[in-house]
Amino acid sequence: MSLRPSGLPPIQDMPPPGGFKKVDTLRSIPHRGPKGWQIWLGATTVILYGYYTVGKTNNERAQQRLENRRIRYAIAPLLQAEADREYMVRERENLKKELEIMKDVSGWIPYLSPYNSQKFMKRSADPMNKSA
């Protein structure tokens, strides 16, 4: 500790006459933003609205898929008939080629199935290969 240059004892600060003013210990900070319960209420509302929207969208998608499925079921016979017609045209071409190729083979029976079964088995004809 150092001494004052004058050698006099230090002067101590004293309270003013009547004492210091009372310190206001209450918080007087202005409110910033919403209260906690308001934040929770807002977040819950937004989340519930999101769930509602997702559910509504899911129902609309399910209805659209059901409608698409019904349309597909309605036109399935037409598509199947077209595929059968294409198959028959290819099969007729293949059988004509088979007759032409096998005309010199003795014992060959035309239009005979290669399978030993009474069950119908479609030939594996490649629709893109017109030379087969």
Short mmCIF file of N, CA and C in Angstrom, two decimals:
data_model
loop_
_atom_site.label_atom_id
_atom_site.label_comp_id
_atom_site.label_asym_id
_atom_site.label_seq_id
_atom_site.Cartn_x
_atom_site.Cartn_y
_atom_site.Cartn_z
N MET A 1 0.84 -1.16 0.00
CA MET A 1 0.00 0.00 0.00
C MET A 1 0.90 1.23 0.00
N SER A 2 0.49 2.15 -0.75
CA SER A 2 1.33 3.34 -0.83
C SER A 2 0.76 4.46 0.03
N LEU A 3 1.61 5.35 0.42
CA LEU A 3 1.18 6.49 1.23
C LEU A 3 0.94 7.68 0.34
N ARG A 4 0.05 8.53 0.81
CA ARG A 4 -0.21 9.74 0.05
C ARG A 4 1.00 10.66 0.16
N PRO A 5 1.25 11.41 -0.82
CA PRO A 5 2.43 12.27 -0.78
C PRO A 5 2.40 13.29 0.37
N SER A 6 1.21 13.69 0.79
CA SER A 6 1.15 14.71 1.83
C SER A 6 1.31 14.11 3.22
N GLY A 7 1.18 12.79 3.32
CA GLY A 7 1.32 12.14 4.61
C GLY A 7 0.04 12.17 5.42
N LEU A 8 -1.04 12.78 4.93
CA LEU A 8 -2.31 12.83 5.66
C LEU A 8 -3.06 11.50 5.47
N PRO A 9 -3.88 11.15 6.42
CA PRO A 9 -4.65 9.91 6.24
C PRO A 9 -5.66 10.07 5.11
N PRO A 10 -6.07 9.00 4.47
CA PRO A 10 -7.02 9.09 3.35
C PRO A 10 -8.38 9.58 3.82
N ILE A 11 -9.09 10.25 2.92
CA ILE A 11 -10.42 10.76 3.23
C ILE A 11 -11.43 9.68 2.80
N GLN A 12 -12.29 9.31 3.74
CA GLN A 12 -13.27 8.27 3.46
C GLN A 12 -14.56 8.90 3.00
N ASP A 13 -15.15 8.31 1.95
CA ASP A 13 -16.45 8.80 1.48
C ASP A 13 -17.51 8.38 2.49
N MET A 14 -18.41 9.26 2.79
CA MET A 14 -19.48 9.00 3.75
C MET A 14 -20.82 9.19 3.03
N PRO A 15 -21.89 8.52 3.52
CA PRO A 15 -23.18 8.70 2.89
C PRO A 15 -23.67 10.13 3.09
N PRO A 16 -24.50 10.58 2.18
CA PRO A 16 -25.03 11.94 2.34
C PRO A 16 -25.93 12.00 3.57
N PRO A 17 -26.18 13.16 4.06
CA PRO A 17 -27.05 13.28 5.24
C PRO A 17 -28.45 12.75 4.90
N GLY A 18 -29.02 11.95 5.76
CA GLY A 18 -30.33 11.34 5.52
C GLY A 18 -30.22 10.00 4.80
N GLY A 19 -29.03 9.61 4.37
CA GLY A 19 -28.80 8.32 3.73
C GLY A 19 -29.02 8.34 2.22
N PHE A 20 -28.63 7.24 1.62
CA PHE A 20 -28.82 7.09 0.16
C PHE A 20 -30.29 6.83 -0.17
N LYS A 21 -30.65 7.12 -1.40
CA LYS A 21 -32.02 6.82 -1.84
C LYS A 21 -32.20 5.31 -1.90
N LYS A 22 -33.45 4.88 -1.70
CA LYS A 22 -33.75 3.45 -1.80
C LYS A 22 -33.56 3.00 -3.25
N VAL A 23 -32.94 1.81 -3.42
CA VAL A 23 -32.72 1.26 -4.75
C VAL A 23 -33.98 0.47 -5.14
N ASP A 24 -34.50 0.77 -6.32
CA ASP A 24 -35.69 0.06 -6.80
C ASP A 24 -35.25 -1.33 -7.26
N THR A 25 -35.60 -2.35 -6.47
CA THR A 25 -35.17 -3.71 -6.80
C THR A 25 -36.14 -4.41 -7.74
N LEU A 26 -37.28 -3.81 -8.01
CA LEU A 26 -38.21 -4.41 -8.96
C LEU A 26 -37.65 -4.26 -10.37
N ARG A 27 -37.87 -5.29 -11.18
CA ARG A 27 -37.35 -5.23 -12.55
C ARG A 27 -38.26 -4.36 -13.37
N SER A 28 -37.71 -3.38 -13.95
CA SER A 28 -38.51 -2.50 -14.80
C SER A 28 -38.04 -2.61 -16.25
N ILE A 29 -37.71 -3.87 -16.64
CA ILE A 29 -37.25 -4.10 -18.01
C ILE A 29 -38.49 -4.20 -18.89
N PRO A 30 -38.50 -3.52 -20.00
CA PRO A 30 -39.68 -3.60 -20.87
C PRO A 30 -39.82 -5.01 -21.45
N HIS A 31 -41.07 -5.41 -21.69
CA HIS A 31 -41.33 -6.75 -22.25
C HIS A 31 -40.87 -6.79 -23.69
N ARG A 32 -40.14 -7.85 -24.02
CA ARG A 32 -39.64 -8.02 -25.39
C ARG A 32 -40.25 -9.29 -25.94
N GLY A 33 -41.15 -9.16 -26.87
CA GLY A 33 -41.72 -10.32 -27.53
C GLY A 33 -42.85 -10.95 -26.74
N PRO A 34 -43.39 -12.03 -27.30
CA PRO A 34 -44.54 -12.70 -26.67
C PRO A 34 -44.11 -13.51 -25.46
N LYS A 35 -45.10 -13.86 -24.67
CA LYS A 35 -44.85 -14.67 -23.48
C LYS A 35 -44.66 -16.12 -23.91
N GLY A 36 -44.17 -16.93 -23.02
CA GLY A 36 -43.90 -18.33 -23.33
C GLY A 36 -45.15 -19.09 -23.76
N TRP A 37 -46.25 -18.90 -23.04
CA TRP A 37 -47.47 -19.62 -23.39
C TRP A 37 -48.00 -19.18 -24.76
N GLN A 38 -47.73 -17.93 -25.12
CA GLN A 38 -48.16 -17.46 -26.43
C GLN A 38 -47.34 -18.12 -27.55
N ILE A 39 -46.05 -18.30 -27.29
CA ILE A 39 -45.20 -18.98 -28.27
C ILE A 39 -45.66 -20.44 -28.44
N TRP A 40 -45.93 -21.12 -27.30
CA TRP A 40 -46.40 -22.50 -27.37
C TRP A 40 -47.73 -22.60 -28.12
N LEU A 41 -48.63 -21.67 -27.83
CA LEU A 41 -49.93 -21.69 -28.49
C LEU A 41 -49.76 -21.46 -30.00
N GLY A 42 -48.92 -20.52 -30.39
CA GLY A 42 -48.68 -20.26 -31.81
C GLY A 42 -48.06 -21.46 -32.51
N ALA A 43 -47.04 -22.05 -31.88
CA ALA A 43 -46.38 -23.21 -32.48
C ALA A 43 -47.34 -24.39 -32.61
N THR A 44 -48.15 -24.62 -31.56
CA THR A 44 -49.13 -25.71 -31.62
C THR A 44 -50.14 -25.47 -32.71
N THR A 45 -50.59 -24.24 -32.88
CA THR A 45 -51.55 -23.91 -33.92
C THR A 45 -50.96 -24.16 -35.30
N VAL A 46 -49.74 -23.73 -35.51
CA VAL A 46 -49.09 -23.92 -36.82
C VAL A 46 -48.90 -25.42 -37.10
N ILE A 47 -48.49 -26.18 -36.11
CA ILE A 47 -48.28 -27.62 -36.30
C ILE A 47 -49.60 -28.32 -36.60
N LEU A 48 -50.65 -27.98 -35.85
CA LEU A 48 -51.95 -28.60 -36.11
C LEU A 48 -52.48 -28.24 -37.49
N TYR A 49 -52.28 -27.02 -37.92
CA TYR A 49 -52.70 -26.62 -39.26
C TYR A 49 -51.92 -27.42 -40.32
N GLY A 50 -50.62 -27.62 -40.06
CA GLY A 50 -49.81 -28.42 -40.98
C GLY A 50 -50.31 -29.85 -41.07
N TYR A 51 -50.63 -30.46 -39.92
CA TYR A 51 -51.18 -31.81 -39.94
C TYR A 51 -52.50 -31.86 -40.69
N TYR A 52 -53.34 -30.86 -40.47
CA TYR A 52 -54.63 -30.81 -41.17
C TYR A 52 -54.41 -30.72 -42.68
N THR A 53 -53.48 -29.89 -43.11
CA THR A 53 -53.19 -29.73 -44.54
C THR A 53 -52.64 -31.02 -45.14
N VAL A 54 -51.73 -31.67 -44.42
CA VAL A 54 -51.17 -32.93 -44.90
C VAL A 54 -52.27 -33.99 -45.03
N GLY A 55 -53.15 -34.07 -44.03
CA GLY A 55 -54.24 -35.03 -44.08
C GLY A 55 -55.17 -34.77 -45.24
N LYS A 56 -55.49 -33.50 -45.47
CA LYS A 56 -56.37 -33.14 -46.58
C LYS A 56 -55.72 -33.50 -47.92
N THR A 57 -54.43 -33.20 -48.04
CA THR A 57 -53.71 -33.53 -49.27
C THR A 57 -53.65 -35.04 -49.48
N ASN A 58 -53.43 -35.80 -48.40
CA ASN A 58 -53.40 -37.26 -48.52
C ASN A 58 -54.75 -37.80 -49.00
N ASN A 59 -55.84 -37.24 -48.48
CA ASN A 59 -57.17 -37.67 -48.93
C ASN A 59 -57.39 -37.34 -50.40
N GLU A 60 -56.95 -36.16 -50.83
CA GLU A 60 -57.10 -35.79 -52.24
C GLU A 60 -56.28 -36.71 -53.14
N ARG A 61 -55.06 -37.04 -52.71
CA ARG A 61 -54.22 -37.96 -53.49
C ARG A 61 -54.85 -39.35 -53.56
N ALA A 62 -55.42 -39.80 -52.44
CA ALA A 62 -56.06 -41.11 -52.44
C ALA A 62 -57.25 -41.12 -53.40
N GLN A 63 -58.02 -40.03 -53.41
CA GLN A 63 -59.15 -39.93 -54.34
C GLN A 63 -58.66 -39.93 -55.78
N GLN A 64 -57.57 -39.22 -56.04
CA GLN A 64 -57.03 -39.17 -57.40
C GLN A 64 -56.53 -40.55 -57.84
N ARG A 65 -55.84 -41.26 -56.93
CA ARG A 65 -55.37 -42.61 -57.26
C ARG A 65 -56.53 -43.55 -57.50
N LEU A 66 -57.60 -43.42 -56.70
CA LEU A 66 -58.78 -44.26 -56.89
C LEU A 66 -59.42 -43.98 -58.25
N GLU A 67 -59.50 -42.72 -58.60
CA GLU A 67 -60.07 -42.35 -59.90
C GLU A 67 -59.20 -42.90 -61.05
N ASN A 68 -57.89 -42.75 -60.93
CA ASN A 68 -56.99 -43.28 -61.96
C ASN A 68 -57.13 -44.80 -62.07
N ARG A 69 -57.25 -45.47 -60.91
CA ARG A 69 -57.41 -46.92 -60.93
C ARG A 69 -58.72 -47.32 -61.60
N ARG A 70 -59.80 -46.59 -61.32
CA ARG A 70 -61.09 -46.89 -61.96
C ARG A 70 -61.02 -46.68 -63.47
N ILE A 71 -60.32 -45.61 -63.88
CA ILE A 71 -60.17 -45.36 -65.32
C ILE A 71 -59.39 -46.50 -65.96
N ARG A 72 -58.29 -46.92 -65.29
CA ARG A 72 -57.49 -48.02 -65.82
C ARG A 72 -58.30 -49.30 -65.92
N TYR A 73 -59.13 -49.57 -64.89
CA TYR A 73 -59.96 -50.77 -64.92
C TYR A 73 -60.98 -50.68 -66.05
N ALA A 74 -61.47 -49.46 -66.34
CA ALA A 74 -62.47 -49.30 -67.39
C ALA A 74 -61.87 -49.54 -68.78
N ILE A 75 -60.64 -49.12 -68.99
CA ILE A 75 -60.05 -49.28 -70.33
C ILE A 75 -59.20 -50.54 -70.45
N ALA A 76 -59.09 -51.32 -69.36
CA ALA A 76 -58.28 -52.54 -69.41
C ALA A 76 -58.76 -53.52 -70.49
N PRO A 77 -60.06 -53.75 -70.64
CA PRO A 77 -60.48 -54.67 -71.70
C PRO A 77 -60.08 -54.18 -73.10
N LEU A 78 -60.15 -52.88 -73.32
CA LEU A 78 -59.75 -52.35 -74.63
C LEU A 78 -58.26 -52.56 -74.86
N LEU A 79 -57.46 -52.28 -73.86
CA LEU A 79 -56.01 -52.48 -73.99
C LEU A 79 -55.68 -53.95 -74.17
N GLN A 80 -56.40 -54.83 -73.43
CA GLN A 80 -56.15 -56.26 -73.57
C GLN A 80 -56.53 -56.74 -74.97
N ALA A 81 -57.64 -56.23 -75.51
CA ALA A 81 -58.05 -56.63 -76.86
C ALA A 81 -57.01 -56.18 -77.89
N GLU A 82 -56.47 -54.98 -77.69
CA GLU A 82 -55.44 -54.49 -78.61
C GLU A 82 -54.18 -55.36 -78.53
N ALA A 83 -53.80 -55.71 -77.30
CA ALA A 83 -52.62 -56.56 -77.12
C ALA A 83 -52.86 -57.94 -77.72
N ASP A 84 -54.07 -58.48 -77.56
CA ASP A 84 -54.39 -59.79 -78.15
C ASP A 84 -54.34 -59.72 -79.67
N ARG A 85 -54.84 -58.65 -80.23
CA ARG A 85 -54.82 -58.49 -81.68
C ARG A 85 -53.38 -58.43 -82.19
N GLU A 86 -52.54 -57.67 -81.52
CA GLU A 86 -51.13 -57.59 -81.90
C GLU A 86 -50.45 -58.96 -81.78
N TYR A 87 -50.80 -59.68 -80.71
CA TYR A 87 -50.24 -61.02 -80.52
C TYR A 87 -50.65 -61.94 -81.67
N MET A 88 -51.93 -61.86 -82.05
CA MET A 88 -52.42 -62.74 -83.12
C MET A 88 -51.75 -62.40 -84.46
N VAL A 89 -51.54 -61.12 -84.72
CA VAL A 89 -50.85 -60.73 -85.97
C VAL A 89 -49.43 -61.28 -85.96
N ARG A 90 -48.71 -61.13 -84.84
CA ARG A 90 -47.34 -61.65 -84.75
C ARG A 90 -47.33 -63.17 -84.86
N GLU A 91 -48.31 -63.80 -84.19
CA GLU A 91 -48.37 -65.26 -84.22
C GLU A 91 -48.62 -65.77 -85.65
N ARG A 92 -49.51 -65.10 -86.37
CA ARG A 92 -49.78 -65.50 -87.76
C ARG A 92 -48.52 -65.35 -88.61
N GLU A 93 -47.79 -64.25 -88.42
CA GLU A 93 -46.53 -64.06 -89.17
C GLU A 93 -45.52 -65.15 -88.81
N ASN A 94 -45.41 -65.45 -87.52
CA ASN A 94 -44.47 -66.48 -87.09
C ASN A 94 -44.84 -67.84 -87.65
N LEU A 95 -46.14 -68.16 -87.68
CA LEU A 95 -46.55 -69.45 -88.21
C LEU A 95 -46.33 -69.54 -89.72
N LYS A 96 -46.53 -68.43 -90.43
CA LYS A 96 -46.24 -68.43 -91.87
C LYS A 96 -44.75 -68.69 -92.11
N LYS A 97 -43.90 -68.04 -91.30
CA LYS A 97 -42.45 -68.27 -91.43
C LYS A 97 -42.11 -69.71 -91.08
N GLU A 98 -42.78 -70.24 -90.06
CA GLU A 98 -42.52 -71.61 -89.64
C GLU A 98 -42.90 -72.59 -90.76
N LEU A 99 -44.05 -72.34 -91.38
CA LEU A 99 -44.47 -73.20 -92.49
C LEU A 99 -43.48 -73.15 -93.64
N GLU A 100 -43.00 -71.96 -93.92
CA GLU A 100 -42.04 -71.81 -95.02
C GLU A 100 -40.72 -72.51 -94.71
N ILE A 101 -40.25 -72.36 -93.46
CA ILE A 101 -38.96 -72.94 -93.09
C ILE A 101 -39.05 -74.46 -92.99
N MET A 102 -40.13 -74.99 -92.44
CA MET A 102 -40.24 -76.42 -92.14
C MET A 102 -40.96 -77.21 -93.24
N LYS A 103 -41.19 -76.62 -94.41
CA LYS A 103 -41.96 -77.32 -95.45
C LYS A 103 -41.27 -78.58 -95.96
N ASP A 104 -39.95 -78.66 -95.86
CA ASP A 104 -39.21 -79.81 -96.37
C ASP A 104 -38.94 -80.87 -95.30
N VAL A 105 -39.36 -80.64 -94.06
CA VAL A 105 -39.09 -81.59 -92.97
C VAL A 105 -40.22 -82.60 -92.92
N SER A 106 -39.85 -83.89 -92.98
CA SER A 106 -40.88 -84.93 -92.93
C SER A 106 -41.26 -85.21 -91.48
N GLY A 107 -42.52 -85.48 -91.24
CA GLY A 107 -42.99 -85.80 -89.89
C GLY A 107 -43.31 -84.57 -89.06
N TRP A 108 -43.10 -83.43 -89.65
CA TRP A 108 -43.38 -82.21 -88.88
C TRP A 108 -44.84 -81.85 -89.03
N ILE A 109 -45.50 -81.59 -87.87
CA ILE A 109 -46.92 -81.26 -87.89
C ILE A 109 -47.04 -79.75 -87.70
N PRO A 110 -47.66 -79.06 -88.68
CA PRO A 110 -47.77 -77.61 -88.56
C PRO A 110 -48.72 -77.22 -87.42
N TYR A 111 -48.45 -76.08 -86.84
CA TYR A 111 -49.26 -75.47 -85.76
C TYR A 111 -49.30 -76.29 -84.49
N LEU A 112 -48.45 -77.27 -84.32
CA LEU A 112 -48.44 -78.08 -83.11
C LEU A 112 -47.64 -77.35 -82.03
N SER A 113 -48.18 -77.36 -80.84
CA SER A 113 -47.50 -76.69 -79.73
C SER A 113 -46.28 -77.49 -79.31
N PRO A 114 -45.16 -76.82 -78.97
CA PRO A 114 -43.98 -77.55 -78.52
C PRO A 114 -44.10 -78.05 -77.08
N TYR A 115 -45.15 -77.67 -76.39
CA TYR A 115 -45.32 -78.04 -74.99
C TYR A 115 -46.19 -79.29 -74.87
N ASN A 116 -45.90 -80.12 -73.91
CA ASN A 116 -46.68 -81.34 -73.65
C ASN A 116 -47.74 -81.05 -72.59
N SER A 117 -48.59 -80.10 -72.89
CA SER A 117 -49.62 -79.71 -71.93
C SER A 117 -50.83 -79.22 -72.69
N GLN A 118 -51.99 -79.35 -72.08
CA GLN A 118 -53.22 -78.85 -72.68
C GLN A 118 -53.45 -77.38 -72.33
N LYS A 119 -52.65 -76.89 -71.41
CA LYS A 119 -52.77 -75.50 -70.97
C LYS A 119 -52.20 -74.57 -72.04
N PHE A 120 -52.89 -73.43 -72.27
CA PHE A 120 -52.41 -72.48 -73.27
C PHE A 120 -51.17 -71.78 -72.75
N MET A 121 -50.12 -71.75 -73.57
CA MET A 121 -48.90 -71.06 -73.20
C MET A 121 -48.54 -70.13 -74.34
N LYS A 122 -48.48 -68.89 -74.02
CA LYS A 122 -48.17 -67.89 -75.02
C LYS A 122 -46.72 -68.05 -75.47
N ARG A 123 -46.48 -67.89 -76.75
CA ARG A 123 -45.10 -67.95 -77.23
C ARG A 123 -44.36 -66.72 -76.75
N SER A 124 -43.11 -66.88 -76.48
CA SER A 124 -42.31 -65.72 -76.06
C SER A 124 -41.83 -65.00 -77.30
N ALA A 125 -42.71 -64.19 -77.85
CA ALA A 125 -42.38 -63.45 -79.06
C ALA A 125 -42.00 -62.03 -78.66
N ASP A 126 -40.87 -61.60 -79.14
CA ASP A 126 -40.41 -60.25 -78.85
C ASP A 126 -41.11 -59.29 -79.80
N PRO A 127 -41.93 -58.36 -79.28
CA PRO A 127 -42.67 -57.48 -80.20
C PRO A 127 -41.75 -56.53 -80.97
N MET A 128 -40.54 -56.30 -80.49
CA MET A 128 -39.64 -55.39 -81.18
C MET A 128 -38.83 -56.11 -82.26
N ASN A 129 -38.78 -57.43 -82.18
CA ASN A 129 -38.00 -58.21 -83.15
C ASN A 129 -38.96 -58.75 -84.19
N LYS A 130 -39.06 -58.07 -85.31
CA LYS A 130 -40.00 -58.48 -86.37
C LYS A 130 -39.43 -59.60 -87.23
N SER A 131 -38.16 -59.95 -87.06
CA SER A 131 -37.56 -61.00 -87.87
C SER A 131 -37.74 -62.38 -87.26
N ALA A 132 -38.19 -62.44 -86.03
CA ALA A 132 -38.34 -63.73 -85.35
C ALA A 132 -39.55 -64.48 -85.82
#
